[in-house]
PDB file of C-alpha atoms in Angstrom:
ATOM      1  CA  UNK A   1       3.231  25.792  59.655  1.00  0.00           C
ATOM      2  CA  UNK A   2       0.619  23.558  61.074  1.00  0.00           C
ATOM      3  CA  UNK A   3      -0.966  20.941  60.135  1.00  0.00           C
ATOM      4  CA  UNK A   4      -4.335  23.221  57.986  1.00  0.00           C
ATOM      5  CA  UNK A   5      -1.110  24.664  56.429  1.00  0.00           C
ATOM      6  CA  UNK A   6      -1.449  27.710  58.218  1.00  0.00           C
ATOM      7  CA  UNK A   7       1.609  29.363  59.086  1.00  0.00           C
ATOM      8  CA  UNK A   8       2.527  30.764  63.100  1.00  0.00           C
ATOM      9  CA  UNK A   9       4.948  33.285  63.125  1.00  0.00           C
ATOM     10  CA  UNK A  10       6.702  35.095  66.719  1.00  0.00           C
ATOM     11  CA  UNK A  11       7.977  38.406  67.319  1.00  0.00           C
ATOM     12  CA  UNK A  12      10.713  39.155  69.571  1.00  0.00           C
ATOM     13  CA  UNK A  13       8.419  41.487  71.252  1.00  0.00           C
ATOM     14  CA  UNK A  14       5.153  41.534  69.955  1.00  0.00           C
ATOM     15  CA  UNK A  15       3.762  38.348  70.265  1.00  0.00           C
ATOM     16  CA  UNK A  16       2.346  36.023  67.289  1.00  0.00           C
ATOM     17  CA  UNK A  17       0.891  36.588  64.123  1.00  0.00           C
ATOM     18  CA  UNK A  18      -1.072  33.839  62.619  1.00  0.00           C
ATOM     19  CA  UNK A  19      -1.243  33.692  58.676  1.00  0.00           C
ATOM     20  CA  UNK A  20      -4.053  31.823  57.023  1.00  0.00           C
ATOM     21  CA  UNK A  21      -3.683  30.236  53.707  1.00  0.00           C
ATOM     22  CA  UNK A  22      -4.997  33.520  52.280  1.00  0.00           C
ATOM     23  CA  UNK A  23      -2.144  36.055  53.418  1.00  0.00           C
ATOM     24  CA  UNK A  24      -4.677  37.908  55.832  1.00  0.00           C
ATOM     25  CA  UNK A  25      -2.705  37.935  59.834  1.00  0.00           C
ATOM     26  CA  UNK A  26      -4.541  37.513  63.110  1.00  0.00           C
ATOM     27  CA  UNK A  27      -1.963  38.927  66.168  1.00  0.00           C
ATOM     28  CA  UNK A  28      -2.057  37.183  69.589  1.00  0.00           C
ATOM     29  CA  UNK A  29       0.158  40.008  72.327  1.00  0.00           C
ATOM     30  CA  UNK A  30      -0.262  40.322  75.865  1.00  0.00           C
ATOM     31  CA  UNK A  31      -3.094  42.003  77.586  1.00  0.00           C
ATOM     32  CA  UNK A  32      -4.949  42.817  80.713  1.00  0.00           C
ATOM     33  CA  UNK A  33      -6.701  39.144  80.705  1.00  0.00           C
ATOM     34  CA  UNK A  34      -5.559  36.488  82.189  1.00  0.00           C
ATOM     35  CA  UNK A  35      -6.017  33.620  79.471  1.00  0.00           C
ATOM     36  CA  UNK A  36      -3.917  36.407  76.603  1.00  0.00           C
ATOM     37  CA  UNK A  37      -0.333  35.292  75.863  1.00  0.00           C
ATOM     38  CA  UNK A  38       1.674  35.811  78.857  1.00  0.00           C
ATOM     39  CA  UNK A  39       4.713  37.640  77.071  1.00  0.00           C
ATOM     40  CA  UNK A  40       5.189  39.091  73.350  1.00  0.00           C
ATOM     41  CA  UNK A  41       8.323  38.070  73.508  1.00  0.00           C
ATOM     42  CA  UNK A  42       8.495  35.027  71.642  1.00  0.00           C
ATOM     43  CA  UNK A  43      11.227  32.241  71.297  1.00  0.00           C
ATOM     44  CA  UNK A  44       9.635  29.066  70.289  1.00  0.00           C
ATOM     45  CA  UNK A  45       6.101  27.801  68.474  1.00  0.00           C
ATOM     46  CA  UNK A  46       5.570  23.962  68.600  1.00  0.00           C
ATOM     47  CA  UNK A  47       2.855  22.487  67.499  1.00  0.00           C
ATOM     48  CA  UNK A  48       2.039  18.561  69.361  1.00  0.00           C
ATOM     49  CA  UNK A  49       0.376  15.766  67.850  1.00  0.00           C
ATOM     50  CA  UNK A  50      -3.263  16.974  69.473  1.00  0.00           C
ATOM     51  CA  UNK A  51      -2.747  20.319  67.195  1.00  0.00           C
ATOM     52  CA  UNK A  52      -2.221  21.963  70.511  1.00  0.00           C
ATOM     53  CA  UNK A  53       0.495  25.425  69.963  1.00  0.00           C
ATOM     54  CA  UNK A  54       3.060  25.939  73.057  1.00  0.00           C
ATOM     55  CA  UNK A  55       4.565  29.075  72.774  1.00  0.00           C
ATOM     56  CA  UNK A  56       7.828  29.851  74.856  1.00  0.00           C
ATOM     57  CA  UNK A  57       8.598  33.769  75.896  1.00  0.00           C
ATOM     58  CA  UNK A  58      11.290  35.022  76.978  1.00  0.00           C
ATOM     59  CA  UNK A  59      10.664  35.987  80.541  1.00  0.00           C
ATOM     60  CA  UNK A  60       6.669  34.492  80.913  1.00  0.00           C
ATOM     61  CA  UNK A  61       8.129  30.981  80.864  1.00  0.00           C
ATOM     62  CA  UNK A  62       5.564  28.439  78.158  1.00  0.00           C
ATOM     63  CA  UNK A  63       1.995  29.160  77.262  1.00  0.00           C
ATOM     64  CA  UNK A  64      -0.468  26.085  75.412  1.00  0.00           C
ATOM     65  CA  UNK A  65      -3.198  28.239  73.107  1.00  0.00           C
ATOM     66  CA  UNK A  66      -6.680  27.143  73.050  1.00  0.00           C
ATOM     67  CA  UNK A  67      -7.036  27.441  69.046  1.00  0.00           C
ATOM     68  CA  UNK A  68     -10.588  27.250  69.165  1.00  0.00           C
ATOM     69  CA  UNK A  69     -11.065  29.672  71.993  1.00  0.00           C
ATOM     70  CA  UNK A  70      -8.133  31.605  71.763  1.00  0.00           C
ATOM     71  CA  UNK A  71      -7.457  31.122  75.214  1.00  0.00           C
ATOM     72  CA  UNK A  72      -3.109  31.110  76.692  1.00  0.00           C
ATOM     73  CA  UNK A  73      -2.542  28.305  79.618  1.00  0.00           C
ATOM     74  CA  UNK A  74       0.627  29.332  81.215  1.00  0.00           C
ATOM     75  CA  UNK A  75       2.969  27.778  83.032  1.00  0.00           C
ATOM     76  CA  UNK A  76       5.216  29.334  84.870  1.00  0.00           C
ATOM     77  CA  UNK A  77       8.224  28.690  87.391  1.00  0.00           C
ATOM     78  CA  UNK A  78       7.469  29.184  90.859  1.00  0.00           C
ATOM     79  CA  UNK A  79      10.387  28.779  93.114  1.00  0.00           C
ATOM     80  CA  UNK A  80       8.584  27.394  96.036  1.00  0.00           C
ATOM     81  CA  UNK A  81       6.805  24.470  94.164  1.00  0.00           C
ATOM     82  CA  UNK A  82       8.945  21.659  92.200  1.00  0.00           C
ATOM     83  CA  UNK A  83       6.155  20.437  90.193  1.00  0.00           C
ATOM     84  CA  UNK A  84       6.347  23.645  87.684  1.00  0.00           C
ATOM     85  CA  UNK A  85       8.981  24.146  84.915  1.00  0.00           C
ATOM     86  CA  UNK A  86      11.964  24.821  85.795  1.00  0.00           C
ATOM     87  CA  UNK A  87      12.583  28.541  84.224  1.00  0.00           C
ATOM     88  CA  UNK A  88      10.558  31.551  82.646  1.00  0.00           C
ATOM     89  CA  UNK A  89      13.022  31.923  79.207  1.00  0.00           C
ATOM     90  CA  UNK A  90      11.860  28.890  77.555  1.00  0.00           C
ATOM     91  CA  UNK A  91      14.170  28.918  74.005  1.00  0.00           C
ATOM     92  CA  UNK A  92      12.775  25.981  72.609  1.00  0.00           C
ATOM     93  CA  UNK A  93       9.883  23.203  73.114  1.00  0.00           C
ATOM     94  CA  UNK A  94       9.385  20.201  71.728  1.00  0.00           C
ATOM     95  CA  UNK A  95       7.203  16.804  72.016  1.00  0.00           C
ATOM     96  CA  UNK A  96       8.435  13.152  72.565  1.00  0.00           C
ATOM     97  CA  UNK A  97       7.044  10.021  71.037  1.00  0.00           C
ATOM     98  CA  UNK A  98       5.800   9.137  74.104  1.00  0.00           C
ATOM     99  CA  UNK A  99       3.650  12.434  74.806  1.00  0.00           C
ATOM    100  CA  UNK A 100       6.257  14.527  76.848  1.00  0.00           C
ATOM    101  CA  UNK A 101       6.800  17.455  76.465  1.00  0.00           C
ATOM    102  CA  UNK A 102      10.535  18.800  76.646  1.00  0.00           C
ATOM    103  CA  UNK A 103      11.298  22.488  77.825  1.00  0.00           C
ATOM    104  CA  UNK A 104      14.790  24.071  77.197  1.00  0.00           C
ATOM    105  CA  UNK A 105      15.354  26.964  79.126  1.00  0.00           C
ATOM    106  CA  UNK A 106      18.390  29.665  79.487  1.00  0.00           C
ATOM    107  CA  UNK A 107      20.396  29.617  82.811  1.00  0.00           C
ATOM    108  CA  UNK A 108      17.721  26.892  84.246  1.00  0.00           C
ATOM    109  CA  UNK A 109      18.354  23.495  82.538  1.00  0.00           C
ATOM    110  CA  UNK A 110      15.410  21.353  80.729  1.00  0.00           C
ATOM    111  CA  UNK A 111      12.398  20.645  81.951  1.00  0.00           C
ATOM    112  CA  UNK A 112      10.423  17.555  81.200  1.00  0.00           C
ATOM    113  CA  UNK A 113       6.350  18.291  81.466  1.00  0.00           C
ATOM    114  CA  UNK A 114       4.318  14.775  81.180  1.00  0.00           C
ATOM    115  CA  UNK A 115       0.658  16.378  80.024  1.00  0.00           C
ATOM    116  CA  UNK A 116      -1.763  13.575  81.596  1.00  0.00           C
ATOM    117  CA  UNK A 117      -0.066  13.215  84.935  1.00  0.00           C
ATOM    118  CA  UNK A 118       0.552  16.820  85.214  1.00  0.00           C
ATOM    119  CA  UNK A 119       4.254  16.388  86.506  1.00  0.00           C
ATOM    120  CA  UNK A 120       7.202  18.331  85.955  1.00  0.00           C
ATOM    121  CA  UNK A 121      11.223  16.468  85.912  1.00  0.00           C
ATOM    122  CA  UNK A 122      14.637  19.137  85.548  1.00  0.00           C
ATOM    123  CA  UNK A 123      17.703  18.688  84.259  1.00  0.00           C
ATOM    124  CA  UNK A 124      20.482  20.918  85.520  1.00  0.00           C
ATOM    125  CA  UNK A 125      24.112  20.760  84.887  1.00  0.00           C
ATOM    126  CA  UNK A 126      25.977  20.128  87.935  1.00  0.00           C
ATOM    127  CA  UNK A 127      29.238  21.282  87.990  1.00  0.00           C
ATOM    128  CA  UNK A 128      32.069  18.478  88.101  1.00  0.00           C
ATOM    129  CA  UNK A 129      29.202  16.180  87.744  1.00  0.00           C
ATOM    130  CA  UNK A 130      29.194  13.863  84.657  1.00  0.00           C
ATOM    131  CA  UNK A 131      27.289  11.918  82.932  1.00  0.00           C
ATOM    132  CA  UNK A 132      24.370  14.965  82.972  1.00  0.00           C
ATOM    133  CA  UNK A 133      23.324  17.491  80.979  1.00  0.00           C
ATOM    134  CA  UNK A 134      26.316  19.847  80.154  1.00  0.00           C
ATOM    135  CA  UNK A 135      25.203  23.034  80.093  1.00  0.00           C
ATOM    136  CA  UNK A 136      22.155  24.868  81.729  1.00  0.00           C
ATOM    137  CA  UNK A 137      21.621  27.062  78.784  1.00  0.00           C
ATOM    138  CA  UNK A 138      19.348  24.691  76.281  1.00  0.00           C
ATOM    139  CA  UNK A 139      18.980  26.512  73.089  1.00  0.00           C
ATOM    140  CA  UNK A 140      17.659  22.926  70.686  1.00  0.00           C
ATOM    141  CA  UNK A 141      15.272  19.885  71.838  1.00  0.00           C
ATOM    142  CA  UNK A 142      15.540  17.437  68.985  1.00  0.00           C
ATOM    143  CA  UNK A 143      14.209  13.311  68.899  1.00  0.00           C
ATOM    144  CA  UNK A 144      15.746  11.443  66.337  1.00  0.00           C
ATOM    145  CA  UNK A 145      14.596   8.270  64.778  1.00  0.00           C
ATOM    146  CA  UNK A 146      16.154   6.286  67.613  1.00  0.00           C
ATOM    147  CA  UNK A 147      13.598   7.973  69.686  1.00  0.00           C
ATOM    148  CA  UNK A 148      16.964   9.576  71.409  1.00  0.00           C
ATOM    149  CA  UNK A 149      16.636  13.184  73.163  1.00  0.00           C
ATOM    150  CA  UNK A 150      19.402  15.531  71.789  1.00  0.00           C
ATOM    151  CA  UNK A 151      20.238  18.628  73.342  1.00  0.00           C
ATOM    152  CA  UNK A 152      22.377  21.660  71.831  1.00  0.00           C
ATOM    153  CA  UNK A 153      23.545  23.787  74.832  1.00  0.00           C
ATOM    154  CA  UNK A 154      25.143  27.377  73.886  1.00  0.00           C
ATOM    155  CA  UNK A 155      27.887  26.659  76.011  1.00  0.00           C
ATOM    156  CA  UNK A 156      28.714  23.301  76.864  1.00  0.00           C
ATOM    157  CA  UNK A 157      27.836  21.499  73.515  1.00  0.00           C
ATOM    158  CA  UNK A 158      25.318  18.406  72.582  1.00  0.00           C
ATOM    159  CA  UNK A 159      24.174  15.986  74.994  1.00  0.00           C
ATOM    160  CA  UNK A 160      22.056  12.979  74.087  1.00  0.00           C
ATOM    161  CA  UNK A 161      20.591  11.554  76.214  1.00  0.00           C
ATOM    162  CA  UNK A 162      18.282   7.953  75.724  1.00  0.00           C
ATOM    163  CA  UNK A 163      15.036   7.623  77.957  1.00  0.00           C
ATOM    164  CA  UNK A 164      14.835   4.286  77.929  1.00  0.00           C
ATOM    165  CA  UNK A 165      18.495   4.113  79.834  1.00  0.00           C
ATOM    166  CA  UNK A 166      18.664   7.123  81.625  1.00  0.00           C
ATOM    167  CA  UNK A 167      21.795   7.338  79.548  1.00  0.00           C
ATOM    168  CA  UNK A 168      23.352  11.424  79.197  1.00  0.00           C
ATOM    169  CA  UNK A 169      26.526  11.473  76.332  1.00  0.00           C
ATOM    170  CA  UNK A 170      27.953  14.371  75.594  1.00  0.00           C
ATOM    171  CA  UNK A 171      29.952  15.764  72.367  1.00  0.00           C
ATOM    172  CA  UNK A 172      32.064  18.811  73.065  1.00  0.00           C
ATOM    173  CA  UNK A 173      34.189  20.582  70.802  1.00  0.00           C
ATOM    174  CA  UNK A 174      37.721  19.461  71.214  1.00  0.00           C
ATOM    175  CA  UNK A 175      40.332  21.420  69.965  1.00  0.00           C
ATOM    176  CA  UNK A 176      43.314  18.423  68.457  1.00  0.00           C
ATOM    177  CA  UNK A 177      40.116  16.506  67.046  1.00  0.00           C
ATOM    178  CA  UNK A 178      39.045  17.873  63.735  1.00  0.00           C
ATOM    179  CA  UNK A 179      36.116  15.239  63.589  1.00  0.00           C
ATOM    180  CA  UNK A 180      35.042  16.596  67.373  1.00  0.00           C
ATOM    181  CA  UNK A 181      31.948  19.174  67.348  1.00  0.00           C
ATOM    182  CA  UNK A 182      33.197  22.259  65.539  1.00  0.00           C
ATOM    183  CA  UNK A 183      32.269  24.770  68.404  1.00  0.00           C
ATOM    184  CA  UNK A 184      29.577  24.105  71.692  1.00  0.00           C
ATOM    185  CA  UNK A 185      27.368  27.158  71.174  1.00  0.00           C
ATOM    186  CA  UNK A 186      24.250  25.097  69.293  1.00  0.00           C
ATOM    187  CA  UNK A 187      21.699  26.595  67.937  1.00  0.00           C
ATOM    188  CA  UNK A 188      19.711  23.818  65.677  1.00  0.00           C
ATOM    189  CA  UNK A 189      19.741  19.953  65.637  1.00  0.00           C
ATOM    190  CA  UNK A 190      17.994  17.975  62.692  1.00  0.00           C
ATOM    191  CA  UNK A 191      17.850  14.541  61.775  1.00  0.00           C
ATOM    192  CA  UNK A 192      17.691  14.316  57.790  1.00  0.00           C
ATOM    193  CA  UNK A 193      16.309  11.241  55.244  1.00  0.00           C
ATOM    194  CA  UNK A 194      19.592   9.711  55.084  1.00  0.00           C
ATOM    195  CA  UNK A 195      19.721   9.859  59.081  1.00  0.00           C
ATOM    196  CA  UNK A 196      23.083  12.217  59.278  1.00  0.00           C
ATOM    197  CA  UNK A 197      22.041  14.139  62.398  1.00  0.00           C
ATOM    198  CA  UNK A 198      23.040  18.068  61.623  1.00  0.00           C
ATOM    199  CA  UNK A 199      24.422  20.414  64.134  1.00  0.00           C
ATOM    200  CA  UNK A 200      24.012  24.143  63.578  1.00  0.00           C
ATOM    201  CA  UNK A 201      27.271  26.339  65.779  1.00  0.00           C
ATOM    202  CA  UNK A 202      27.028  30.069  66.627  1.00  0.00           C
ATOM    203  CA  UNK A 203      29.949  30.776  65.336  1.00  0.00           C
ATOM    204  CA  UNK A 204      30.988  26.943  63.819  1.00  0.00           C
ATOM    205  CA  UNK A 205      29.149  26.082  60.937  1.00  0.00           C
ATOM    206  CA  UNK A 206      27.907  23.380  61.005  1.00  0.00           C
ATOM    207  CA  UNK A 207      28.465  19.608  61.727  1.00  0.00           C
ATOM    208  CA  UNK A 208      26.951  16.451  59.912  1.00  0.00           C
ATOM    209  CA  UNK A 209      26.873  13.374  62.414  1.00  0.00           C
ATOM    210  CA  UNK A 210      27.348   9.713  61.588  1.00  0.00           C
ATOM    211  CA  UNK A 211      25.765   7.324  64.064  1.00  0.00           C
ATOM    212  CA  UNK A 212      27.640   4.557  63.073  1.00  0.00           C
ATOM    213  CA  UNK A 213      30.809   6.292  63.188  1.00  0.00           C
ATOM    214  CA  UNK A 214      30.081   9.001  66.360  1.00  0.00           C
ATOM    215  CA  UNK A 215      32.488  11.298  64.079  1.00  0.00           C
ATOM    216  CA  UNK A 216      31.310  14.874  62.777  1.00  0.00           C
ATOM    217  CA  UNK A 217      32.606  16.677  59.543  1.00  0.00           C
ATOM    218  CA  UNK A 218      32.574  20.225  59.253  1.00  0.00           C
ATOM    219  CA  UNK A 219      31.084  22.152  56.856  1.00  0.00           C
ATOM    220  CA  UNK A 220      32.665  25.988  57.555  1.00  0.00           C
ATOM    221  CA  UNK A 221      33.010  29.176  55.833  1.00  0.00           C
ATOM    222  CA  UNK A 222      35.792  29.442  52.912  1.00  0.00           C
ATOM    223  CA  UNK A 223      36.358  32.821  50.938  1.00  0.00           C
ATOM    224  CA  UNK A 224      38.660  31.024  48.339  1.00  0.00           C
ATOM    225  CA  UNK A 225      36.243  27.710  47.429  1.00  0.00           C
ATOM    226  CA  UNK A 226      32.873  26.704  47.091  1.00  0.00           C
ATOM    227  CA  UNK A 227      31.181  26.660  51.135  1.00  0.00           C
ATOM    228  CA  UNK A 228      28.762  27.984  53.908  1.00  0.00           C
ATOM    229  CA  UNK A 229      28.202  31.433  53.445  1.00  0.00           C
ATOM    230  CA  UNK A 230      29.408  32.620  57.204  1.00  0.00           C
ATOM    231  CA  UNK A 231      29.331  30.592  60.029  1.00  0.00           C
ATOM    232  CA  UNK A 232      26.598  31.851  62.195  1.00  0.00           C
ATOM    233  CA  UNK A 233      24.188  29.287  61.309  1.00  0.00           C
ATOM    234  CA  UNK A 234      20.418  29.545  63.119  1.00  0.00           C
ATOM    235  CA  UNK A 235      18.343  27.259  61.008  1.00  0.00           C
ATOM    236  CA  UNK A 236      18.975  23.800  58.657  1.00  0.00           C
ATOM    237  CA  UNK A 237      15.377  22.417  57.012  1.00  0.00           C
ATOM    238  CA  UNK A 238      15.472  19.247  54.748  1.00  0.00           C
ATOM    239  CA  UNK A 239      13.291  19.806  51.883  1.00  0.00           C
ATOM    240  CA  UNK A 240      11.568  17.263  49.522  1.00  0.00           C
ATOM    241  CA  UNK A 241      14.375  16.829  46.858  1.00  0.00           C
ATOM    242  CA  UNK A 242      16.646  16.204  50.158  1.00  0.00           C
ATOM    243  CA  UNK A 243      18.530  19.089  50.125  1.00  0.00           C
ATOM    244  CA  UNK A 244      19.334  21.229  52.800  1.00  0.00           C
ATOM    245  CA  UNK A 245      17.908  24.787  53.199  1.00  0.00           C
ATOM    246  CA  UNK A 246      20.535  26.978  55.726  1.00  0.00           C
ATOM    247  CA  UNK A 247      19.767  29.936  57.188  1.00  0.00           C
ATOM    248  CA  UNK A 248      22.772  31.590  58.262  1.00  0.00           C
ATOM    249  CA  UNK A 249      23.808  35.734  59.451  1.00  0.00           C
ATOM    250  CA  UNK A 250      24.637  36.076  56.200  1.00  0.00           C
ATOM    251  CA  UNK A 251      22.471  34.290  53.568  1.00  0.00           C
ATOM    252  CA  UNK A 252      19.891  31.691  52.724  1.00  0.00           C
ATOM    253  CA  UNK A 253      22.370  28.701  52.010  1.00  0.00           C
ATOM    254  CA  UNK A 254      21.019  25.846  49.364  1.00  0.00           C
ATOM    255  CA  UNK A 255      23.375  22.588  50.148  1.00  0.00           C
ATOM    256  CA  UNK A 256      23.012  19.995  47.300  1.00  0.00           C
ATOM    257  CA  UNK A 257      24.470  16.846  49.473  1.00  0.00           C
ATOM    258  CA  UNK A 258      25.545  14.733  46.674  1.00  0.00           C
ATOM    259  CA  UNK A 259      27.526  17.396  44.892  1.00  0.00           C
ATOM    260  CA  UNK A 260      28.270  18.993  48.130  1.00  0.00           C
ATOM    261  CA  UNK A 261      27.842  21.987  46.787  1.00  0.00           C
ATOM    262  CA  UNK A 262      26.312  25.301  48.658  1.00  0.00           C
ATOM    263  CA  UNK A 263      24.327  28.352  46.267  1.00  0.00           C
ATOM    264  CA  UNK A 264      23.462  31.205  47.896  1.00  0.00           C
ATOM    265  CA  UNK A 265      20.413  34.272  48.113  1.00  0.00           C
ATOM    266  CA  UNK A 266      21.036  37.355  50.168  1.00  0.00           C
ATOM    267  CA  UNK A 267      19.284  40.886  49.529  1.00  0.00           C
ATOM    268  CA  UNK A 268      20.764  41.554  46.268  1.00  0.00           C
ATOM    269  CA  UNK A 269      18.501  38.054  45.237  1.00  0.00           C
ATOM    270  CA  UNK A 270      15.353  39.624  46.739  1.00  0.00           C
ATOM    271  CA  UNK A 271      15.537  39.029  50.095  1.00  0.00           C
ATOM    272  CA  UNK A 272      14.462  41.764  52.740  1.00  0.00           C
ATOM    273  CA  UNK A 273      17.920  40.837  54.777  1.00  0.00           C
ATOM    274  CA  UNK A 274      20.851  38.424  54.972  1.00  0.00           C
ATOM    275  CA  UNK A 275      20.083  37.315  58.517  1.00  0.00           C
ATOM    276  CA  UNK A 276      18.011  34.051  57.768  1.00  0.00           C
ATOM    277  CA  UNK A 277      16.628  32.820  61.094  1.00  0.00           C
ATOM    278  CA  UNK A 278      14.311  30.116  60.423  1.00  0.00           C
ATOM    279  CA  UNK A 279      13.290  28.092  57.428  1.00  0.00           C
ATOM    280  CA  UNK A 280       9.924  25.981  56.636  1.00  0.00           C
ATOM    281  CA  UNK A 281       8.561  24.101  54.012  1.00  0.00           C
ATOM    282  CA  UNK A 282       4.909  24.641  53.289  1.00  0.00           C
ATOM    283  CA  UNK A 283       3.325  21.787  51.120  1.00  0.00           C
ATOM    284  CA  UNK A 284       2.929  23.866  47.554  1.00  0.00           C
ATOM    285  CA  UNK A 285       7.276  23.213  47.940  1.00  0.00           C
ATOM    286  CA  UNK A 286       7.427  26.919  48.637  1.00  0.00           C
ATOM    287  CA  UNK A 287      10.068  27.890  51.269  1.00  0.00           C
ATOM    288  CA  UNK A 288       8.694  30.504  54.714  1.00  0.00           C
ATOM    289  CA  UNK A 289      11.920  32.383  55.379  1.00  0.00           C
ATOM    290  CA  UNK A 290      11.795  34.348  58.319  1.00  0.00           C
ATOM    291  CA  UNK A 291      14.702  37.198  58.974  1.00  0.00           C
ATOM    292  CA  UNK A 292      15.525  39.841  60.716  1.00  0.00           C
ATOM    293  CA  UNK A 293      13.064  42.751  58.119  1.00  0.00           C
ATOM    294  CA  UNK A 294      10.361  40.264  57.758  1.00  0.00           C
ATOM    295  CA  UNK A 295       8.628  37.084  56.270  1.00  0.00           C
ATOM    296  CA  UNK A 296       9.192  35.972  52.943  1.00  0.00           C
ATOM    297  CA  UNK A 297       7.904  33.395  50.522  1.00  0.00           C
ATOM    298  CA  UNK A 298      10.850  32.030  48.324  1.00  0.00           C
ATOM    299  CA  UNK A 299      10.011  29.484  45.224  1.00  0.00           C
ATOM    300  CA  UNK A 300      13.087  26.903  44.941  1.00  0.00           C
ATOM    301  CA  UNK A 301      12.305  26.206  40.998  1.00  0.00           C
ATOM    302  CA  UNK A 302      11.841  29.948  39.620  1.00  0.00           C
ATOM    303  CA  UNK A 303      13.579  31.624  43.397  1.00  0.00           C
ATOM    304  CA  UNK A 304      11.162  34.470  43.155  1.00  0.00           C
ATOM    305  CA  UNK A 305      10.848  35.942  46.783  1.00  0.00           C
ATOM    306  CA  UNK A 306       7.506  37.459  47.904  1.00  0.00           C
ATOM    307  CA  UNK A 307       8.263  39.619  50.822  1.00  0.00           C
ATOM    308  CA  UNK A 308       5.708  40.424  53.746  1.00  0.00           C
ATOM    309  CA  UNK A 309       6.476  42.862  56.081  1.00  0.00           C
ATOM    310  CA  UNK A 310       4.657  45.711  58.250  1.00  0.00           C
ATOM    311  CA  UNK A 311       2.627  47.207  55.558  1.00  0.00           C
ATOM    312  CA  UNK A 312       0.917  43.459  54.785  1.00  0.00           C
ATOM    313  CA  UNK A 313      -0.041  43.060  58.364  1.00  0.00           C
ATOM    314  CA  UNK A 314       2.875  41.414  60.155  1.00  0.00           C
ATOM    315  CA  UNK A 315       3.491  43.205  63.327  1.00  0.00           C
TER     316      UNK A 315
END
């Protein structure tokens, strides 16, 4: 959801969809033009403070879109050049409060790009080396309200980096500690309006981290009581009422944080699929939900679902 209220949708095989407020789709795909999208396998889309769009791809590196011209600038890994991104399999992109672009890759760690100076700084995990990045599969990067960078990895838990001091702190799952991270395969990280950090995992549910105590509280699926619908959690979004919407591999969850109650929405409630991949709230309060069978617009008040598929112009 960009600053003009339009929606950008990345697809895994067919490029990008741009949806205006009138629900019309525009497509961006890789073609023979040197200024087209570098790769149609889109894994990440991020809008920076200058309203540039950064698009991470699965094998085509990083793209920056000039929205006026409709042209893409490519940033690719070059093994013979240190001043390039660390790898072409880009899972996540974010901008920090200093204007740096943080790039997470599969297998090649973390790259920090300074657009003003056109310089690249790399962090890679080294076996046996502590402190530092815990794993080279960087799935999510998030800057919290203290300007610390939370790095979620697939296989190495969470690494927190303080750019001001250069320090790294690791949070890993400990089998003998129920107040540790539930699982080391991390999909998503966000901070809520109360200052808690939420960490979503691939099989370990969600974790709420208290910055004061440095402890995690786990929320996992439990058939015997009201709980999260599935432990594979791909996305988390805090709405305007300060409650959480949680996308899992089996259903969309609404989490009332004050009562600690979960409500699940699935195919039977009108969604096109149970696998929920992404969640955003627009200016009118509606939730836009991406699934593995299209995109849905969900009204939290009426619970009405409007589904968009290829018949509507989605790729």
